[in-house]
mmCIF file of C-alpha atoms in Angstrom:
data_model
loop_
_atom_site.group_PDB
_atom_site.id
_atom_site.type_symbol
_atom_site.label_atom_id
_atom_site.label_comp_id
_atom_site.label_asym_id
_atom_site.label_seq_id
_atom_site.Cartn_x
_atom_site.Cartn_y
_atom_site.Cartn_z
ATOM 1 C CA MET A 1 -9.148 -1.208 -8.351
ATOM 2 C CA SER A 2 -9.218 1.731 -5.555
ATOM 3 C CA LEU A 3 -6.334 1.418 -3.339
ATOM 4 C CA GLN A 4 -5.773 3.225 0.142
ATOM 5 C CA CYS A 5 -3.033 3.447 2.217
ATOM 6 C CA GLY A 6 -3.102 4.791 5.929
ATOM 7 C CA ILE A 7 -0.393 7.029 7.144
ATOM 8 C CA VAL A 8 0.001 6.242 10.727
ATOM 9 C CA GLY A 9 2.335 7.462 13.884
ATOM 10 C CA LEU A 10 2.814 9.197 17.060
ATOM 11 C CA PRO A 11 1.908 12.941 16.926
ATOM 12 C CA ASN A 12 4.685 15.129 15.762
ATOM 13 C CA VAL A 13 6.919 12.286 14.002
ATOM 14 C CA GLY A 14 6.084 13.739 10.276
ATOM 15 C CA LYS A 15 3.230 12.342 9.024
ATOM 16 C CA SER A 16 1.188 15.311 7.691
ATOM 17 C CA THR A 17 4.347 16.714 6.049
ATOM 18 C CA LEU A 18 5.077 13.692 4.152
ATOM 19 C CA PHE A 19 1.519 13.431 3.453
ATOM 20 C CA ASN A 20 1.713 17.357 2.039
ATOM 21 C CA CYS A 21 4.768 15.895 -0.021
ATOM 22 C CA LEU A 22 2.973 13.031 -1.536
ATOM 23 C CA SER A 23 -0.514 14.667 -2.350
ATOM 24 C CA SER A 24 -1.561 18.341 -3.825
ATOM 25 C CA ALA A 25 -3.853 18.416 -1.149
ATOM 26 C CA ARG A 26 -2.138 20.413 1.982
ATOM 27 C CA ALA A 27 -2.452 19.084 5.289
ATOM 28 C CA GLN A 28 -2.248 21.202 8.245
ATOM 29 C CA ALA A 29 1.315 20.569 9.661
ATOM 30 C CA ALA A 30 1.635 22.277 13.375
ATOM 31 C CA ASN A 31 3.854 21.676 16.181
ATOM 32 C CA PHE A 32 1.031 20.254 18.494
ATOM 33 C CA PRO A 33 -0.783 16.629 18.918
ATOM 34 C CA PHE A 34 -4.137 16.282 17.182
ATOM 35 C CA CYS A 35 -3.564 18.795 14.305
ATOM 36 C CA THR A 36 -5.150 16.443 12.374
ATOM 37 C CA ILE A 37 -8.443 15.453 13.025
ATOM 38 C CA GLU A 38 -9.857 14.641 9.927
ATOM 39 C CA PRO A 39 -8.456 12.061 8.063
ATOM 40 C CA ASN A 40 -6.937 13.865 5.004
ATOM 41 C CA VAL A 41 -7.344 12.108 1.789
ATOM 42 C CA GLY A 42 -5.005 12.665 -1.506
ATOM 43 C CA VAL A 43 -5.101 10.697 -4.675
ATOM 44 C CA ILE A 44 -1.255 10.135 -6.113
ATOM 45 C CA THR A 45 -0.317 8.633 -9.275
ATOM 46 C CA VAL A 46 2.079 5.648 -9.339
ATOM 47 C CA PRO A 47 5.414 6.519 -11.122
ATOM 48 C CA ASP A 48 6.107 4.457 -14.338
ATOM 49 C CA GLY A 49 8.037 5.723 -17.120
ATOM 50 C CA ARG A 50 6.275 3.268 -19.069
ATOM 51 C CA LEU A 51 3.419 4.708 -19.359
ATOM 52 C CA ALA A 52 4.767 7.764 -20.587
ATOM 53 C CA GLU A 53 6.806 5.870 -23.193
ATOM 54 C CA LEU A 54 3.913 4.317 -24.495
ATOM 55 C CA ALA A 55 2.270 8.007 -24.757
ATOM 56 C CA ARG A 56 5.254 8.996 -26.811
ATOM 57 C CA ILE A 57 4.925 6.119 -29.086
ATOM 58 C CA ASP A 58 1.205 6.563 -29.594
ATOM 59 C CA ASN A 59 0.499 10.346 -29.026
ATOM 60 C CA PRO A 60 -2.600 9.554 -27.402
ATOM 61 C CA LYS A 61 -5.904 11.902 -26.685
ATOM 62 C CA ARG A 62 -5.495 10.908 -22.931
ATOM 63 C CA VAL A 63 -2.903 9.410 -20.518
ATOM 64 C CA ILE A 64 -4.108 7.910 -17.596
ATOM 65 C CA PRO A 65 -1.810 6.539 -14.862
ATOM 66 C CA THR A 66 -2.778 4.304 -12.136
ATOM 67 C CA THR A 67 -3.443 5.669 -8.613
ATOM 68 C CA ILE A 68 -3.276 5.090 -4.797
ATOM 69 C CA GLU A 69 -5.228 6.961 -2.310
ATOM 70 C CA ILE A 70 -3.097 8.315 0.741
ATOM 71 C CA VAL A 71 -5.040 8.885 3.972
ATOM 72 C CA ASP A 72 -3.198 11.150 6.668
ATOM 73 C CA ILE A 73 -4.771 9.584 9.724
ATOM 74 C CA ALA A 74 -4.206 11.806 12.900
ATOM 75 C CA GLY A 75 -1.673 10.974 15.763
ATOM 76 C CA LEU A 76 -2.267 7.881 17.880
ATOM 77 C CA VAL A 77 -1.183 7.805 21.421
ATOM 78 C CA LYS A 78 -0.964 5.242 24.442
ATOM 79 C CA GLY A 79 -4.520 4.257 25.173
ATOM 80 C CA ALA A 80 -5.902 4.532 21.925
ATOM 81 C CA SER A 81 -7.707 1.219 21.963
ATOM 82 C CA ARG A 82 -9.291 2.836 24.858
ATOM 83 C CA GLY A 83 -10.315 5.826 23.199
ATOM 84 C CA GLU A 84 -7.607 7.673 24.627
ATOM 85 C CA GLY A 85 -6.619 10.843 22.308
ATOM 86 C CA LEU A 86 -9.804 10.267 19.860
ATOM 87 C CA GLY A 87 -8.304 7.061 19.295
ATOM 88 C CA ASN A 88 -11.355 5.097 18.434
ATOM 89 C CA LYS A 89 -12.073 7.411 15.537
ATOM 90 C CA PHE A 90 -8.495 7.088 14.440
ATOM 91 C CA LEU A 91 -8.410 3.447 14.488
ATOM 92 C CA ALA A 92 -11.942 3.027 12.393
ATOM 93 C CA ASN A 93 -10.031 5.374 9.957
ATOM 94 C CA ILE A 94 -7.250 2.439 9.436
ATOM 95 C CA ARG A 95 -9.539 -0.385 9.269
ATOM 96 C CA ASP A 96 -10.694 0.826 5.999
ATOM 97 C CA THR A 97 -7.359 0.799 4.357
ATOM 98 C CA ASP A 98 -5.651 -1.822 2.277
ATOM 99 C CA ALA A 99 -1.772 -1.107 3.817
ATOM 100 C CA ILE A 100 -0.417 1.230 6.728
ATOM 101 C CA ILE A 101 2.446 3.681 5.875
ATOM 102 C CA HIS A 102 3.935 3.775 9.888
ATOM 103 C CA VAL A 103 6.027 6.785 10.227
ATOM 104 C CA LEU A 104 8.854 6.770 12.795
ATOM 105 C CA ARG A 105 10.654 9.949 13.869
ATOM 106 C CA CYS A 106 14.471 8.974 13.253
ATOM 107 C CA PHE A 107 15.843 12.591 13.958
ATOM 108 C CA ASP A 108 16.860 15.207 16.518
ATOM 109 C CA ASN A 109 14.948 18.558 16.584
ATOM 110 C CA ASP A 110 14.718 20.677 19.866
ATOM 111 C CA ASN A 111 12.531 22.691 18.069
ATOM 112 C CA VAL A 112 9.502 19.515 17.376
ATOM 113 C CA THR A 113 8.434 18.300 21.055
ATOM 114 C CA HIS A 114 8.023 14.510 20.894
ATOM 115 C CA VAL A 115 4.722 13.436 22.663
ATOM 116 C CA ASP A 116 6.919 11.386 24.975
ATOM 117 C CA GLY A 117 9.730 13.588 25.860
ATOM 118 C CA SER A 118 12.309 12.153 23.646
ATOM 119 C CA VAL A 119 13.432 10.250 20.731
ATOM 120 C CA ASP A 120 13.177 6.629 20.440
ATOM 121 C CA PRO A 121 11.566 5.395 17.121
ATOM 122 C CA VAL A 122 11.514 1.833 18.397
ATOM 123 C CA ARG A 123 9.644 2.631 21.456
ATOM 124 C CA ASP A 124 7.454 4.560 19.469
ATOM 125 C CA LYS A 125 6.906 1.582 16.896
ATOM 126 C CA GLU A 126 6.048 -0.825 20.101
ATOM 127 C CA ILE A 127 3.185 1.825 21.307
ATOM 128 C CA ILE A 128 1.452 2.104 18.257
ATOM 129 C CA ASP A 129 1.611 -1.719 17.593
ATOM 130 C CA ALA A 130 0.268 -2.182 21.178
ATOM 131 C CA GLU A 131 -2.524 -0.277 20.588
ATOM 132 C CA LEU A 132 -3.536 -2.059 16.916
ATOM 133 C CA GLN A 133 -2.831 -5.381 18.663
ATOM 134 C CA LEU A 134 -4.939 -4.506 21.613
ATOM 135 C CA LYS A 135 -8.180 -3.526 19.177
ATOM 136 C CA ASP A 136 -7.431 -6.511 17.028
ATOM 137 C CA LEU A 137 -7.764 -8.824 20.054
ATOM 138 C CA GLU A 138 -10.853 -7.207 21.038
ATOM 139 C CA THR A 139 -12.392 -7.878 17.795
ATOM 140 C CA ILE A 140 -11.117 -11.415 18.058
ATOM 141 C CA GLU A 141 -12.577 -12.229 21.216
ATOM 142 C CA ASN A 142 -15.914 -10.833 20.369
ATOM 143 C CA ARG A 143 -16.001 -12.736 17.264
ATOM 144 C CA ILE A 144 -14.971 -16.022 19.497
ATOM 145 C CA GLY A 145 -17.564 -15.449 21.574
ATOM 146 C CA LYS A 146 -19.874 -15.503 18.789
ATOM 147 C CA VAL A 147 -18.780 -18.786 17.173
ATOM 148 C CA GLN A 148 -17.412 -20.775 19.843
ATOM 149 C CA LYS A 149 -20.757 -22.719 20.601
ATOM 150 C CA GLN A 150 -21.583 -23.229 17.235
ATOM 151 C CA ALA A 151 -18.024 -24.641 16.352
ATOM 152 C CA GLN A 152 -17.763 -27.015 19.663
ATOM 153 C CA THR A 153 -21.482 -28.276 19.148
ATOM 154 C CA GLY A 154 -23.186 -27.383 15.996
ATOM 155 C CA GLY A 155 -21.138 -29.874 13.624
ATOM 156 C CA ASP A 156 -20.568 -26.730 11.354
ATOM 157 C CA LYS A 157 -17.125 -27.586 9.825
ATOM 158 C CA THR A 158 -16.484 -23.945 8.530
ATOM 159 C CA ALA A 159 -17.636 -22.565 12.276
ATOM 160 C CA LYS A 160 -14.878 -24.985 13.281
ATOM 161 C CA ARG A 161 -12.409 -23.777 11.219
ATOM 162 C CA LEU A 162 -13.095 -20.197 11.769
ATOM 163 C CA TYR A 163 -13.053 -20.918 15.599
ATOM 164 C CA ASP A 164 -9.493 -22.773 15.188
ATOM 165 C CA ILE A 165 -7.820 -19.935 13.232
ATOM 166 C CA LEU A 166 -9.333 -17.053 15.681
ATOM 167 C CA VAL A 167 -7.654 -19.144 18.440
ATOM 168 C CA GLN A 168 -4.544 -18.881 16.467
ATOM 169 C CA TYR A 169 -4.769 -14.826 16.183
ATOM 170 C CA GLN A 170 -5.721 -14.703 19.832
ATOM 171 C CA THR A 171 -2.480 -16.487 21.154
ATOM 172 C CA ALA A 172 -0.353 -14.092 18.828
ATOM 173 C CA LEU A 173 -2.009 -10.973 19.873
ATOM 174 C CA ARG A 174 -1.537 -11.816 23.457
ATOM 175 C CA GLU A 175 1.833 -12.742 23.106
ATOM 176 C CA GLY A 176 2.511 -9.215 21.860
ATOM 177 C CA ARG A 177 2.541 -10.472 18.147
ATOM 178 C CA SER A 178 0.589 -8.719 15.397
ATOM 179 C CA ALA A 179 -1.737 -10.617 13.373
ATOM 180 C CA ARG A 180 0.122 -10.768 10.224
ATOM 181 C CA THR A 181 2.809 -13.274 12.006
ATOM 182 C CA VAL A 182 0.384 -15.818 11.843
ATOM 183 C CA ALA A 183 0.631 -18.103 8.736
ATOM 184 C CA LEU A 184 -2.805 -19.343 7.620
ATOM 185 C CA ASP A 185 -2.629 -22.697 5.405
ATOM 186 C CA ASN A 186 -4.408 -21.741 2.379
ATOM 187 C CA ARG A 187 -6.468 -19.106 0.532
ATOM 188 C CA GLU A 188 -10.061 -20.116 1.936
ATOM 189 C CA ASP A 189 -8.562 -19.711 5.586
ATOM 190 C CA ARG A 190 -7.820 -16.227 4.387
ATOM 191 C CA LYS A 191 -11.232 -15.580 3.001
ATOM 192 C CA LEU A 192 -12.685 -16.697 6.368
ATOM 193 C CA VAL A 193 -11.113 -13.629 8.322
ATOM 194 C CA ARG A 194 -10.868 -11.167 5.592
ATOM 195 C CA GLU A 195 -13.975 -9.652 7.134
ATOM 196 C CA LEU A 196 -12.711 -8.767 10.373
ATOM 197 C CA CYS A 197 -10.597 -6.030 8.793
ATOM 198 C CA LEU A 198 -7.729 -6.689 11.240
ATOM 199 C CA LEU A 199 -5.363 -3.693 12.350
ATOM 200 C CA THR A 200 -2.412 -5.702 12.493
ATOM 201 C CA ASP A 201 -2.765 -8.083 9.538
ATOM 202 C CA LYS A 202 -2.396 -5.265 7.113
ATOM 203 C CA PRO A 203 0.481 -5.085 5.416
ATOM 204 C CA VAL A 204 2.988 -2.599 7.069
ATOM 205 C CA LEU A 205 5.882 -0.269 5.774
ATOM 206 C CA TYR A 206 8.016 1.550 8.193
ATOM 207 C CA VAL A 207 9.034 5.080 6.865
ATOM 208 C CA CYS A 208 11.897 6.319 8.882
ATOM 209 C CA ASN A 209 11.721 9.965 8.719
ATOM 210 C CA VAL A 210 15.158 11.259 9.074
ATOM 211 C CA ASP A 211 16.875 15.050 9.023
ATOM 212 C CA GLU A 212 18.496 15.935 5.565
ATOM 213 C CA ALA A 213 22.045 14.789 6.252
ATOM 214 C CA SER A 214 21.006 11.217 6.931
ATOM 215 C CA ALA A 215 18.642 10.890 3.947
ATOM 216 C CA VAL A 216 21.163 8.639 2.214
ATOM 217 C CA LYS A 217 22.596 6.138 4.761
ATOM 218 C CA GLY A 218 20.510 6.523 7.523
ATOM 219 C CA ASN A 219 21.314 6.812 10.821
ATOM 220 C CA LEU A 220 21.671 5.008 14.236
ATOM 221 C CA TYR A 221 17.859 5.331 14.617
ATOM 222 C CA VAL A 222 17.367 3.995 11.554
ATOM 223 C CA GLU A 223 19.399 0.888 12.319
ATOM 224 C CA ALA A 224 17.573 0.421 15.462
ATOM 225 C CA VAL A 225 14.320 0.396 13.873
ATOM 226 C CA ARG A 226 15.639 -2.390 11.127
ATOM 227 C CA GLU A 227 16.900 -4.275 13.783
ATOM 228 C CA ALA A 228 13.395 -4.329 15.876
ATOM 229 C CA ILE A 229 11.689 -5.259 12.545
ATOM 230 C CA LYS A 230 13.971 -7.944 11.132
ATOM 231 C CA ASN A 231 11.516 -10.681 12.071
ATOM 232 C CA GLU A 232 8.318 -8.855 10.650
ATOM 233 C CA ASN A 233 7.043 -9.586 6.937
ATOM 234 C CA ALA A 234 7.349 -5.719 6.530
ATOM 235 C CA GLY A 235 9.083 -3.189 4.492
ATOM 236 C CA LEU A 236 11.530 -0.285 5.512
ATOM 237 C CA LEU A 237 12.073 3.197 3.686
ATOM 238 C CA VAL A 238 14.406 5.935 4.990
ATOM 239 C CA VAL A 239 12.735 9.621 3.866
ATOM 240 C CA ALA A 240 13.840 12.910 4.700
ATOM 241 C CA ALA A 241 10.265 14.729 4.831
ATOM 242 C CA SER A 242 11.188 18.076 5.456
ATOM 243 C CA ALA A 243 13.871 17.976 2.599
ATOM 244 C CA GLU A 244 11.213 16.320 0.632
ATOM 245 C CA ALA A 245 8.571 19.193 1.454
ATOM 246 C CA ASP A 246 11.450 21.630 -0.005
ATOM 247 C CA ILE A 247 11.528 19.639 -3.153
ATOM 248 C CA ALA A 248 8.048 19.356 -3.585
ATOM 249 C CA GLU A 249 7.632 23.661 -3.569
ATOM 250 C CA LEU A 250 9.904 23.757 -6.571
ATOM 251 C CA ASP A 251 8.052 23.992 -10.086
ATOM 252 C CA ASP A 252 11.129 22.910 -12.231
ATOM 253 C CA PRO A 253 11.870 19.499 -12.585
ATOM 254 C CA GLU A 254 15.571 20.443 -13.452
ATOM 255 C CA GLU A 255 15.910 22.350 -10.247
ATOM 256 C CA ARG A 256 14.006 19.367 -8.255
ATOM 257 C CA GLN A 257 16.449 16.901 -9.733
ATOM 258 C CA LEU A 258 19.566 19.210 -8.683
ATOM 259 C CA PHE A 259 18.330 19.368 -5.305
ATOM 260 C CA LEU A 260 18.081 15.631 -5.018
ATOM 261 C CA SER A 261 21.854 15.259 -6.357
ATOM 262 C CA GLU A 262 22.946 17.754 -4.041
ATOM 263 C CA ILE A 263 21.816 15.773 -1.087
ATOM 264 C CA GLY A 264 22.804 12.438 -2.965
ATOM 265 C CA LEU A 265 19.427 11.394 -4.130
ATOM 266 C CA SER A 266 18.637 9.559 -7.701
ATOM 267 C CA GLU A 267 14.918 10.136 -7.243
ATOM 268 C CA SER A 268 12.917 11.665 -4.499
ATOM 269 C CA GLY A 269 11.997 9.739 -1.180
ATOM 270 C CA VAL A 270 8.358 10.214 -2.173
ATOM 271 C CA SER A 271 8.501 8.648 -5.599
ATOM 272 C CA SER A 272 10.378 5.550 -3.780
ATOM 273 C CA LEU A 273 7.453 5.229 -1.020
ATOM 274 C CA ILE A 274 4.760 5.287 -3.755
ATOM 275 C CA LYS A 275 6.593 2.464 -5.471
ATOM 276 C CA ALA A 276 7.168 0.678 -1.879
ATOM 277 C CA ALA A 277 3.361 0.838 -1.285
ATOM 278 C CA TYR A 278 2.454 -0.289 -4.710
ATOM 279 C CA ARG A 279 4.998 -3.348 -3.828
ATOM 280 C CA LEU A 280 3.854 -3.833 -0.350
ATOM 281 C CA LEU A 281 0.571 -4.478 -1.775
ATOM 282 C CA ASP A 282 1.732 -7.019 -4.464
ATOM 283 C CA LEU A 283 0.603 -5.019 -7.365
ATOM 284 C CA GLN A 284 1.717 -4.809 -10.642
ATOM 285 C CA THR A 285 0.554 -3.122 -14.121
ATOM 286 C CA TYR A 286 -0.515 -4.028 -17.173
ATOM 287 C CA PHE A 287 -1.530 -1.013 -19.941
ATOM 288 C CA THR A 288 -4.008 -0.720 -22.793
ATOM 289 C CA THR A 289 -2.874 1.844 -25.552
ATOM 290 C CA GLY A 290 -3.472 3.407 -28.897
ATOM 291 C CA PRO A 291 -4.606 6.801 -30.619
ATOM 292 C CA ASP A 292 -7.482 7.480 -28.109
ATOM 293 C CA GLU A 293 -5.929 6.576 -24.689
ATOM 294 C CA SER A 294 -2.697 5.111 -23.223
ATOM 295 C CA ARG A 295 -3.600 3.918 -19.502
ATOM 296 C CA ALA A 296 -1.955 1.976 -16.774
ATOM 297 C CA TRP A 297 -4.254 -0.858 -15.008
ATOM 298 C CA THR A 298 -3.368 -2.021 -11.506
ATOM 299 C CA PHE A 299 -3.644 -5.725 -10.739
ATOM 300 C CA THR A 300 -2.759 -8.433 -7.751
ATOM 301 C CA ARG A 301 -0.031 -10.761 -8.936
ATOM 302 C CA GLY A 302 -0.877 -13.482 -10.000
ATOM 303 C CA ILE A 303 -4.289 -12.938 -11.557
ATOM 304 C CA ARG A 304 -5.275 -14.725 -14.854
ATOM 305 C CA ALA A 305 -6.780 -13.043 -17.984
ATOM 306 C CA PRO A 306 -10.343 -12.685 -17.484
ATOM 307 C CA GLN A 307 -9.819 -11.324 -13.664
ATOM 308 C CA ALA A 308 -7.639 -8.679 -15.228
ATOM 309 C CA ALA A 309 -10.278 -7.826 -18.136
ATOM 310 C CA GLY A 310 -12.832 -7.513 -15.301
ATOM 311 C CA ILE A 311 -10.557 -4.488 -13.848
ATOM 312 C CA ILE A 312 -11.480 -2.719 -17.165
ATOM 313 C CA HIS A 313 -15.001 -3.891 -16.900
ATOM 314 C CA SER A 314 -17.206 -6.645 -15.333
ATOM 315 C CA ASP A 315 -18.641 -7.531 -18.991
ATOM 316 C CA PHE A 316 -14.949 -7.983 -20.179
ATOM 317 C CA GLU A 317 -14.560 -10.741 -17.651
ATOM 318 C CA ARG A 318 -18.015 -12.321 -18.038
ATOM 319 C CA GLY A 319 -17.524 -12.568 -21.743
ATOM 320 C CA PHE A 320 -14.030 -13.217 -22.244
ATOM 321 C CA ILE A 321 -12.995 -14.820 -25.163
ATOM 322 C CA ARG A 322 -9.087 -14.125 -25.560
ATOM 323 C CA ALA A 323 -6.575 -11.666 -24.947
ATOM 324 C CA GLU A 324 -3.903 -10.788 -27.254
ATOM 325 C CA VAL A 325 -0.903 -9.734 -25.250
ATOM 326 C CA ILE A 326 2.573 -7.755 -26.390
ATOM 327 C CA LYS A 327 5.397 -7.593 -24.431
ATOM 328 C CA TYR A 328 6.175 -3.871 -23.392
ATOM 329 C CA ASP A 329 9.886 -4.200 -24.688
ATOM 330 C CA ASP A 330 8.777 -5.653 -28.097
ATOM 331 C CA TYR A 331 5.967 -2.630 -28.273
ATOM 332 C CA VAL A 332 9.189 -0.077 -27.644
ATOM 333 C CA ALA A 333 11.412 -1.764 -30.053
ATOM 334 C CA LEU A 334 9.210 -2.006 -33.095
ATOM 335 C CA GLY A 335 7.085 1.136 -32.408
ATOM 336 C CA SER A 336 3.659 0.157 -32.739
ATOM 337 C CA GLU A 337 0.490 -2.379 -32.362
ATOM 338 C CA LYS A 338 0.888 -2.600 -36.348
ATOM 339 C CA ALA A 339 4.671 -3.273 -36.582
ATOM 340 C CA CYS A 340 4.348 -5.534 -33.471
ATOM 341 C CA ARG A 341 1.503 -7.604 -35.755
ATOM 342 C CA GLU A 342 3.314 -7.838 -38.997
ATOM 343 C CA ALA A 343 6.586 -9.249 -36.916
ATOM 344 C CA GLY A 344 4.236 -11.806 -35.082
ATOM 345 C CA ARG A 345 5.052 -10.466 -31.731
ATOM 346 C CA ILE A 346 1.420 -10.581 -30.473
ATOM 347 C CA ALA A 347 0.524 -13.650 -28.345
ATOM 348 C CA ILE A 348 -2.940 -15.013 -28.393
ATOM 349 C CA GLU A 349 -3.891 -15.959 -24.612
ATOM 350 C CA GLY A 350 -6.549 -17.855 -23.144
ATOM 351 C CA LYS A 351 -8.213 -18.099 -20.050
ATOM 352 C CA ASP A 352 -5.391 -19.681 -18.300
ATOM 353 C CA TYR A 353 -2.870 -16.975 -18.942
ATOM 354 C CA VAL A 354 -1.237 -15.234 -16.002
ATOM 355 C CA VAL A 355 -0.905 -11.600 -16.609
ATOM 356 C CA GLN A 356 2.593 -10.251 -16.330
ATOM 357 C CA ASP A 357 3.761 -7.013 -15.137
ATOM 358 C CA GLY A 358 4.600 -4.611 -18.063
ATOM 359 C CA ASP A 359 1.977 -6.643 -20.343
ATOM 360 C CA ILE A 360 0.120 -4.470 -23.215
ATOM 361 C CA MET A 361 -3.325 -5.973 -23.528
ATOM 362 C CA HIS A 362 -6.419 -6.038 -25.827
ATOM 363 C CA PHE A 363 -9.420 -8.048 -24.911
ATOM 364 C CA LEU A 364 -11.989 -9.791 -26.977
ATOM 365 C CA PHE A 365 -15.359 -10.287 -25.121
ATOM 366 C CA ASN A 366 -18.877 -11.071 -26.140
ATOM 367 C CA VAL A 367 -21.614 -10.704 -23.737
#
């Protein structure tokens, strides 16, 4: 499944520096607003040591990790919802993403100008939130105008339900709350509004960009952000983007690890961010492995075996018969599919099986 996270924030908060760390693509990073005009897109792998272990066991011809697309979207400014600072184009780019990585400047540096003249990550967050909320309110009110009459006089139950949901969103947005704070009753309600692609309904991860000295414990700016988002269903991650950029320039993995150890980190902020984005979207991984290929497959938590098979190919889902499932720990402990089969550690699962993170799967189908 193709997944995309958009990096947003005010100009000069470290978005492009962070993107450059995440991707082999190199976005222009300069000390002036709008240095990124077209969105840069990088495809990055999700770190997962389990895939490397399976490849070590099976020695396959190919190893294919799961990936996420990261989009570096140009800096938003106050008034973006009205088109200020090329805002409409940028907002359209955000609409296409599955989740938002919101970068906040949490460091002091007189050599890096701030578009509003001072460092205040909570204020910066509120500026971006307000612009996204205003754009969503415009979307909601346009849709209300189209369905209101049908909902009130046409006897269409679906239109009536959609209208009621839209009014809930309208109320929240007018109160300065994001769409994600509206709790919908069921999955069917969620389907009704999915096509709206509301900007503030997307999962969000706040990334506090700090100086190197604050990479481990954060700082007062980070604590202010943590307090500001405590009632949001959102994640928070501390990253020292400038230090990460230096680490990314090192070719030797041992040198990278030494650099991390020197600043008190066990893994890079980039790896932590990728994993956090994966969790943010409620995603997990199952594997297929053998002499030809070891591969990681992304799925949404809670799906059943036929839908997981369909991620590989629609024919697998359409003609699903059963799945053979090996638990990762069993595969590693016994050392091969053959050994797992001989030990009775392969489970035969049907259409109702809920796929678990780390499952090694083989699908039988007929079309």
